[in-house]
Amino acid sequence: TSGGDVIGAWGNMYSMIDQCNRIIPNIDRVPAANAFETGRKSIIRANLLALRATGHFELLRWYARPFTANDPLGVPVMTTSSLDGQPARNTVGETLAAIEADYAQAVTLFPAVTPATFSDTVLNQINVKGLQARVALYK
């Protein structure tokens, strides 16, 4: 379809994914003055990976058939910035593997969560593990 609701959602998600892809490879170019700033860069990278995974997952949910790994009609996995690109669709299995890899890396980059530091409105290890569980449920 070429309906605005379909095209708009597709474009909005890939725009978010592209923004994440513009920052992820360049985050190490930003100098860190101390350990606190180094830690913040790690948290920012974790957030970006989790957002990129979420964008790909939502696209897969909206535009792919049932989640059969060999189904060739997944969604394009974008891991580099390319507003002009029109990549071919990845299989559902390839798309899920990319989503799971981004979430797994994000979990390792977030600091440990304690009852005092947990927030349900900010991405952290626990929130991302919940998103991983959601992907597993759909699989």
PDB file of C-alpha atoms in Angstrom, residues 10-138:
ATOM      1  CA  TRP A  10       7.836   2.850   8.075  1.00  0.00           C
ATOM      2  CA  GLY A  11       9.659   6.133   7.500  1.00  0.00           C
ATOM      3  CA  ASN A  12       9.524   7.220  11.123  1.00  0.00           C
ATOM      4  CA  MET A  13      11.068   3.974  12.402  1.00  0.00           C
ATOM      5  CA  TYR A  14      13.816   3.949   9.801  1.00  0.00           C
ATOM      6  CA  SER A  15      14.521   7.599  10.539  1.00  0.00           C
ATOM      7  CA  MET A  16      15.044   6.716  14.214  1.00  0.00           C
ATOM      8  CA  ILE A  17      17.210   3.740  13.253  1.00  0.00           C
ATOM      9  CA  ASP A  18      19.263   5.987  10.961  1.00  0.00           C
ATOM     10  CA  GLN A  19      19.803   8.509  13.748  1.00  0.00           C
ATOM     11  CA  CYS A  20      21.074   5.719  16.010  1.00  0.00           C
ATOM     12  CA  ASN A  21      23.345   4.497  13.197  1.00  0.00           C
ATOM     13  CA  ARG A  22      24.842   7.961  12.784  1.00  0.00           C
ATOM     14  CA  ILE A  23      25.918   8.139  16.434  1.00  0.00           C
ATOM     15  CA  ILE A  24      26.902   4.556  17.321  1.00  0.00           C
ATOM     16  CA  PRO A  25      30.069   4.390  15.172  1.00  0.00           C
ATOM     17  CA  ASN A  26      31.138   7.909  16.134  1.00  0.00           C
ATOM     18  CA  ILE A  27      30.563   7.898  19.878  1.00  0.00           C
ATOM     19  CA  ASP A  28      34.165   6.886  20.572  1.00  0.00           C
ATOM     20  CA  ARG A  29      35.364   9.995  18.728  1.00  0.00           C
ATOM     21  CA  VAL A  30      33.912  12.158  21.512  1.00  0.00           C
ATOM     22  CA  PRO A  31      36.623  12.648  24.134  1.00  0.00           C
ATOM     23  CA  ALA A  32      35.849  11.681  27.709  1.00  0.00           C
ATOM     24  CA  ALA A  33      37.453  13.859  30.382  1.00  0.00           C
ATOM     25  CA  ASN A  34      37.021  11.358  33.208  1.00  0.00           C
ATOM     26  CA  ALA A  35      35.599   7.982  34.244  1.00  0.00           C
ATOM     27  CA  PHE A  36      32.117   9.429  34.695  1.00  0.00           C
ATOM     28  CA  GLU A  37      32.009  10.645  31.092  1.00  0.00           C
ATOM     29  CA  THR A  38      33.366   7.307  29.864  1.00  0.00           C
ATOM     30  CA  GLY A  39      30.546   5.585  31.729  1.00  0.00           C
ATOM     31  CA  ARG A  40      27.981   7.962  30.239  1.00  0.00           C
ATOM     32  CA  LYS A  41      29.226   7.158  26.733  1.00  0.00           C
ATOM     33  CA  SER A  42      28.680   3.473  27.461  1.00  0.00           C
ATOM     34  CA  ILE A  43      25.130   4.174  28.649  1.00  0.00           C
ATOM     35  CA  ILE A  44      24.429   6.300  25.571  1.00  0.00           C
ATOM     36  CA  ARG A  45      25.684   3.502  23.297  1.00  0.00           C
ATOM     37  CA  ALA A  46      23.504   0.999  25.179  1.00  0.00           C
ATOM     38  CA  ASN A  47      20.461   3.248  24.733  1.00  0.00           C
ATOM     39  CA  LEU A  48      21.125   3.634  21.015  1.00  0.00           C
ATOM     40  CA  LEU A  49      21.527  -0.114  20.510  1.00  0.00           C
ATOM     41  CA  ALA A  50      18.311  -0.780  22.423  1.00  0.00           C
ATOM     42  CA  LEU A  51      16.447   1.851  20.394  1.00  0.00           C
ATOM     43  CA  ARG A  52      17.749   0.442  17.113  1.00  0.00           C
ATOM     44  CA  ALA A  53      16.701  -3.063  18.139  1.00  0.00           C
ATOM     45  CA  THR A  54      13.281  -1.814  19.185  1.00  0.00           C
ATOM     46  CA  GLY A  55      12.850  -0.005  15.870  1.00  0.00           C
ATOM     47  CA  HIS A  56      13.697  -3.129  13.898  1.00  0.00           C
ATOM     48  CA  PHE A  57      11.434  -5.249  16.100  1.00  0.00           C
ATOM     49  CA  GLU A  58       8.456  -2.937  15.723  1.00  0.00           C
ATOM     50  CA  LEU A  59       8.944  -2.896  11.943  1.00  0.00           C
ATOM     51  CA  LEU A  60       9.132  -6.677  11.930  1.00  0.00           C
ATOM     52  CA  ARG A  61       5.963  -6.912  13.994  1.00  0.00           C
ATOM     53  CA  TRP A  62       4.096  -4.519  11.734  1.00  0.00           C
ATOM     54  CA  TYR A  63       5.286  -5.588   8.292  1.00  0.00           C
ATOM     55  CA  ALA A  64       6.396  -9.221   8.408  1.00  0.00           C
ATOM     56  CA  ARG A  65       4.458 -12.429   8.238  1.00  0.00           C
ATOM     57  CA  PRO A  66       4.356 -14.787  11.193  1.00  0.00           C
ATOM     58  CA  PHE A  67       7.770 -15.150  12.778  1.00  0.00           C
ATOM     59  CA  THR A  68       9.129 -18.128  10.862  1.00  0.00           C
ATOM     60  CA  ALA A  69      12.922 -17.890  10.747  1.00  0.00           C
ATOM     61  CA  ASN A  70      13.261 -18.978   7.107  1.00  0.00           C
ATOM     62  CA  ASP A  71      10.568 -16.637   5.843  1.00  0.00           C
ATOM     63  CA  PRO A  72      12.305 -14.365   3.331  1.00  0.00           C
ATOM     64  CA  LEU A  73       9.998 -11.432   4.071  1.00  0.00           C
ATOM     65  CA  GLY A  74      11.463  -9.870   7.180  1.00  0.00           C
ATOM     66  CA  VAL A  75      12.442  -6.202   7.116  1.00  0.00           C
ATOM     67  CA  PRO A  76      15.708  -4.583   6.013  1.00  0.00           C
ATOM     68  CA  VAL A  77      18.256  -4.546   8.823  1.00  0.00           C
ATOM     69  CA  MET A  78      20.040  -1.206   8.808  1.00  0.00           C
ATOM     70  CA  THR A  79      23.262  -1.005  10.832  1.00  0.00           C
ATOM     71  CA  THR A  80      24.835   1.904   8.978  1.00  0.00           C
ATOM     72  CA  SER A  81      23.431   5.309   8.134  1.00  0.00           C
ATOM     73  CA  SER A  82      21.829   5.472   4.703  1.00  0.00           C
ATOM     74  CA  LEU A  83      18.862   7.711   4.034  1.00  0.00           C
ATOM     75  CA  ASP A  84      19.067   7.047   0.306  1.00  0.00           C
ATOM     76  CA  GLY A  85      19.531   3.300   0.615  1.00  0.00           C
ATOM     77  CA  GLN A  86      16.847   0.868  -0.401  1.00  0.00           C
ATOM     78  CA  PRO A  87      18.220  -2.428   0.884  1.00  0.00           C
ATOM     79  CA  ALA A  88      16.567  -5.753   0.223  1.00  0.00           C
ATOM     80  CA  ARG A  89      14.494  -7.336   2.937  1.00  0.00           C
ATOM     81  CA  ASN A  90      16.352  -9.639   5.299  1.00  0.00           C
ATOM     82  CA  THR A  91      14.791 -12.934   6.295  1.00  0.00           C
ATOM     83  CA  VAL A  92      12.791 -13.002   9.500  1.00  0.00           C
ATOM     84  CA  GLY A  93      15.595 -15.044  11.095  1.00  0.00           C
ATOM     85  CA  GLU A  94      18.278 -12.527  10.077  1.00  0.00           C
ATOM     86  CA  THR A  95      16.166  -9.657  11.369  1.00  0.00           C
ATOM     87  CA  LEU A  96      15.564 -11.398  14.694  1.00  0.00           C
ATOM     88  CA  ALA A  97      19.284 -12.222  15.021  1.00  0.00           C
ATOM     89  CA  ALA A  98      20.192  -8.541  14.536  1.00  0.00           C
ATOM     90  CA  ILE A  99      17.566  -7.465  17.088  1.00  0.00           C
ATOM     91  CA  GLU A 100      18.763 -10.015  19.630  1.00  0.00           C
ATOM     92  CA  ALA A 101      22.415  -9.029  19.098  1.00  0.00           C
ATOM     93  CA  ASP A 102      21.688  -5.335  19.689  1.00  0.00           C
ATOM     94  CA  TYR A 103      19.694  -6.066  22.852  1.00  0.00           C
ATOM     95  CA  ALA A 104      22.387  -8.449  24.148  1.00  0.00           C
ATOM     96  CA  GLN A 105      25.123  -5.872  23.628  1.00  0.00           C
ATOM     97  CA  ALA A 106      23.003  -3.166  25.257  1.00  0.00           C
ATOM     98  CA  VAL A 107      22.524  -5.293  28.388  1.00  0.00           C
ATOM     99  CA  THR A 108      26.290  -5.656  28.782  1.00  0.00           C
ATOM    100  CA  LEU A 109      26.866  -1.902  28.424  1.00  0.00           C
ATOM    101  CA  PHE A 110      24.330  -0.712  30.985  1.00  0.00           C
ATOM    102  CA  PRO A 111      25.516  -0.505  34.598  1.00  0.00           C
ATOM    103  CA  ALA A 112      24.041  -2.914  37.116  1.00  0.00           C
ATOM    104  CA  VAL A 113      20.602  -1.939  38.372  1.00  0.00           C
ATOM    105  CA  THR A 114      19.788  -1.712  42.065  1.00  0.00           C
ATOM    106  CA  PRO A 115      16.456  -0.925  43.709  1.00  0.00           C
ATOM    107  CA  ALA A 116      17.759   2.596  44.283  1.00  0.00           C
ATOM    108  CA  THR A 117      18.769   3.134  40.630  1.00  0.00           C
ATOM    109  CA  PHE A 118      15.919   1.349  38.821  1.00  0.00           C
ATOM    110  CA  SER A 119      13.512   3.405  36.754  1.00  0.00           C
ATOM    111  CA  ASP A 120      10.718   2.066  34.613  1.00  0.00           C
ATOM    112  CA  THR A 121      10.851   5.177  32.424  1.00  0.00           C
ATOM    113  CA  VAL A 122      14.548   5.024  31.516  1.00  0.00           C
ATOM    114  CA  LEU A 123      16.211   2.222  29.571  1.00  0.00           C
ATOM    115  CA  ASN A 124      18.380   0.005  31.754  1.00  0.00           C
ATOM    116  CA  GLN A 125      19.372  -3.663  32.038  1.00  0.00           C
ATOM    117  CA  ILE A 126      16.010  -4.736  33.433  1.00  0.00           C
ATOM    118  CA  ASN A 127      13.959  -2.864  30.815  1.00  0.00           C
ATOM    119  CA  VAL A 128      16.057  -4.303  28.006  1.00  0.00           C
ATOM    120  CA  LYS A 129      15.765  -7.815  29.431  1.00  0.00           C
ATOM    121  CA  GLY A 130      12.013  -7.278  29.358  1.00  0.00           C
ATOM    122  CA  LEU A 131      12.274  -6.301  25.687  1.00  0.00           C
ATOM    123  CA  GLN A 132      14.355  -9.428  25.061  1.00  0.00           C
ATOM    124  CA  ALA A 133      11.600 -11.486  26.679  1.00  0.00           C
ATOM    125  CA  ARG A 134       9.046  -9.832  24.409  1.00  0.00           C
ATOM    126  CA  VAL A 135      11.072 -10.781  21.320  1.00  0.00           C
ATOM    127  CA  ALA A 136      11.355 -14.351  22.631  1.00  0.00           C
ATOM    128  CA  LEU A 137       7.593 -14.470  23.145  1.00  0.00           C
ATOM    129  CA  TYR A 138       6.948 -13.436  19.548  1.00  0.00           C
TER     130      TYR A 138
END
